[in-house]
Amino acid sequence: MTDVSVDLRSPTPVYEQIRSQVAGLVAVGVLTPGDRLPTSRDLARDLGIAVGTVQRAYRELEATGVVTSRRRVGTVVADAEPDRPGAAAVTELRAAVRRARAGGLGDAAILDVVHGELRTVRPTDEMTVGGES
């Protein structure tokens, strides 16, 4: 899983950087159900960070149902649940990214829009996405 990297100078905690990147890789289908994640020790070594930091990221991923961890099996991507909360929103976001790229926006501009929306739209705002409320 060489797609994960960390920025030690970032204000975002390292465990959160790992958690969000792995969750993103699962959301877009780069990591699929049953794929094994590296051991905490291996990923920590590869990234040059503490094992406990990777373990915290994996615990957070497990708590949200993105991965499952079992002795002797390790940490694997959980089975896809079409009824998982947010599944429809992820589909909508994927389509929006494709439309934005087709419309000429680069990745940095798309991320700027998303970050801006995250700052201005409060989680308690009632919104509809794709006809859902």
XYZ file of C-alpha atoms in Angstrom:
133
model
C 0.000 0.000 0.000
C 2.418 2.595 -1.245
C -0.379 5.126 -1.809
C -0.276 6.275 1.826
C 2.092 9.035 2.865
C 2.303 11.397 5.804
C 3.400 14.991 6.229
C 4.967 15.384 9.653
C 4.757 19.191 9.314
C 1.004 19.144 8.703
C -1.315 20.381 11.462
C -3.417 17.262 10.813
C -2.387 14.461 13.181
C -0.492 11.658 11.469
C -3.009 8.995 12.500
C -5.766 11.091 10.880
C -3.740 11.452 7.685
C -3.446 7.664 7.498
C -7.105 7.107 8.405
C -8.418 9.532 5.813
C -6.149 8.264 3.049
C -7.083 4.617 3.636
C -10.788 5.509 3.865
C -10.444 7.444 0.621
C -8.708 4.553 -1.132
C -11.558 2.282 -0.050
C -14.208 4.820 -1.103
C -12.848 5.118 -4.635
C -12.252 1.396 -5.034
C -8.454 1.322 -5.045
C -8.715 -0.901 -1.979
C -11.500 -3.462 -2.251
C -13.186 -5.783 0.245
C -10.770 -8.467 1.420
C -7.615 -6.505 0.564
C -5.077 -6.806 3.377
C -3.518 -3.684 4.794
C 0.123 -3.790 5.829
C 0.794 -4.728 9.421
C 1.010 -1.788 11.785
C 4.689 -2.476 12.245
C 5.424 -2.598 8.497
C 3.485 0.562 7.675
C 5.051 2.415 10.610
C 8.502 1.397 9.420
C 7.752 2.432 5.823
C 6.429 5.823 6.933
C 9.037 6.396 9.646
C 6.484 6.795 12.429
C 5.524 5.056 15.665
C 3.618 1.766 15.534
C 1.021 3.152 17.946
C 0.168 5.888 15.463
C -0.706 3.339 12.777
C -2.597 1.240 15.309
C -4.727 4.263 16.235
C -5.539 4.905 12.563
C -6.505 1.253 12.100
C -8.705 1.337 15.250
C -10.506 4.420 13.918
C -11.027 2.706 10.552
C -12.373 -0.378 12.285
C -14.719 1.689 14.457
C -16.318 3.136 11.314
C -16.587 -0.236 9.572
C -14.050 0.465 6.836
C -11.766 -2.390 7.903
C -11.876 -5.411 10.151
C -8.986 -6.752 12.200
C -8.533 -10.320 13.332
C -5.691 -12.199 14.888
C -3.708 -14.236 12.389
C -5.561 -12.594 9.477
C -4.544 -8.999 10.044
C -6.405 -5.895 8.995
C -8.514 -6.216 5.852
C -10.960 -3.993 4.003
C -14.464 -4.797 5.205
C -17.135 -6.170 2.909
C -18.965 -3.464 1.007
C -22.350 -2.631 2.420
C -24.570 -0.888 -0.110
C -26.775 0.338 2.735
C -23.814 1.765 4.673
C -24.589 5.351 5.700
C -23.122 7.707 3.131
C -22.873 5.156 0.298
C -25.155 7.228 -1.937
C -23.223 10.387 -1.074
C -19.936 8.731 -2.078
C -21.468 7.813 -5.435
C -22.595 11.426 -5.896
C -19.151 12.746 -4.970
C -17.426 10.429 -7.426
C -19.689 11.687 -10.201
C -19.087 15.306 -9.163
C -15.315 14.827 -9.320
C -15.594 13.341 -12.804
C -17.781 16.262 -13.944
C -15.385 18.792 -12.413
C -12.395 17.236 -14.166
C -14.315 17.061 -17.448
C -15.140 20.741 -16.952
C -11.460 21.591 -16.766
C -10.877 21.817 -13.021
C -7.639 20.380 -11.695
C -7.364 18.332 -8.529
C -6.144 21.306 -6.462
C -9.138 23.398 -7.518
C -11.546 20.558 -6.760
C -10.004 20.131 -3.304
C -10.243 23.897 -2.719
C -13.980 23.771 -3.455
C -14.504 20.774 -1.170
C -12.482 22.335 1.657
C -14.413 25.574 1.245
C -17.731 23.763 1.425
C -16.638 21.837 4.498
C -15.847 25.129 6.214
C -19.100 26.852 5.270
C -21.694 24.086 5.497
C -22.426 23.115 9.069
C -23.047 19.407 9.786
C -26.448 20.320 11.227
C -27.596 22.081 8.052
C -30.461 20.183 6.478
C -29.501 19.420 2.916
C -30.577 17.000 0.272
C -28.097 15.072 -1.805
C -29.345 13.302 -4.886
C -32.929 13.479 -3.673
C -32.153 12.104 -0.194
C -32.862 14.062 2.954
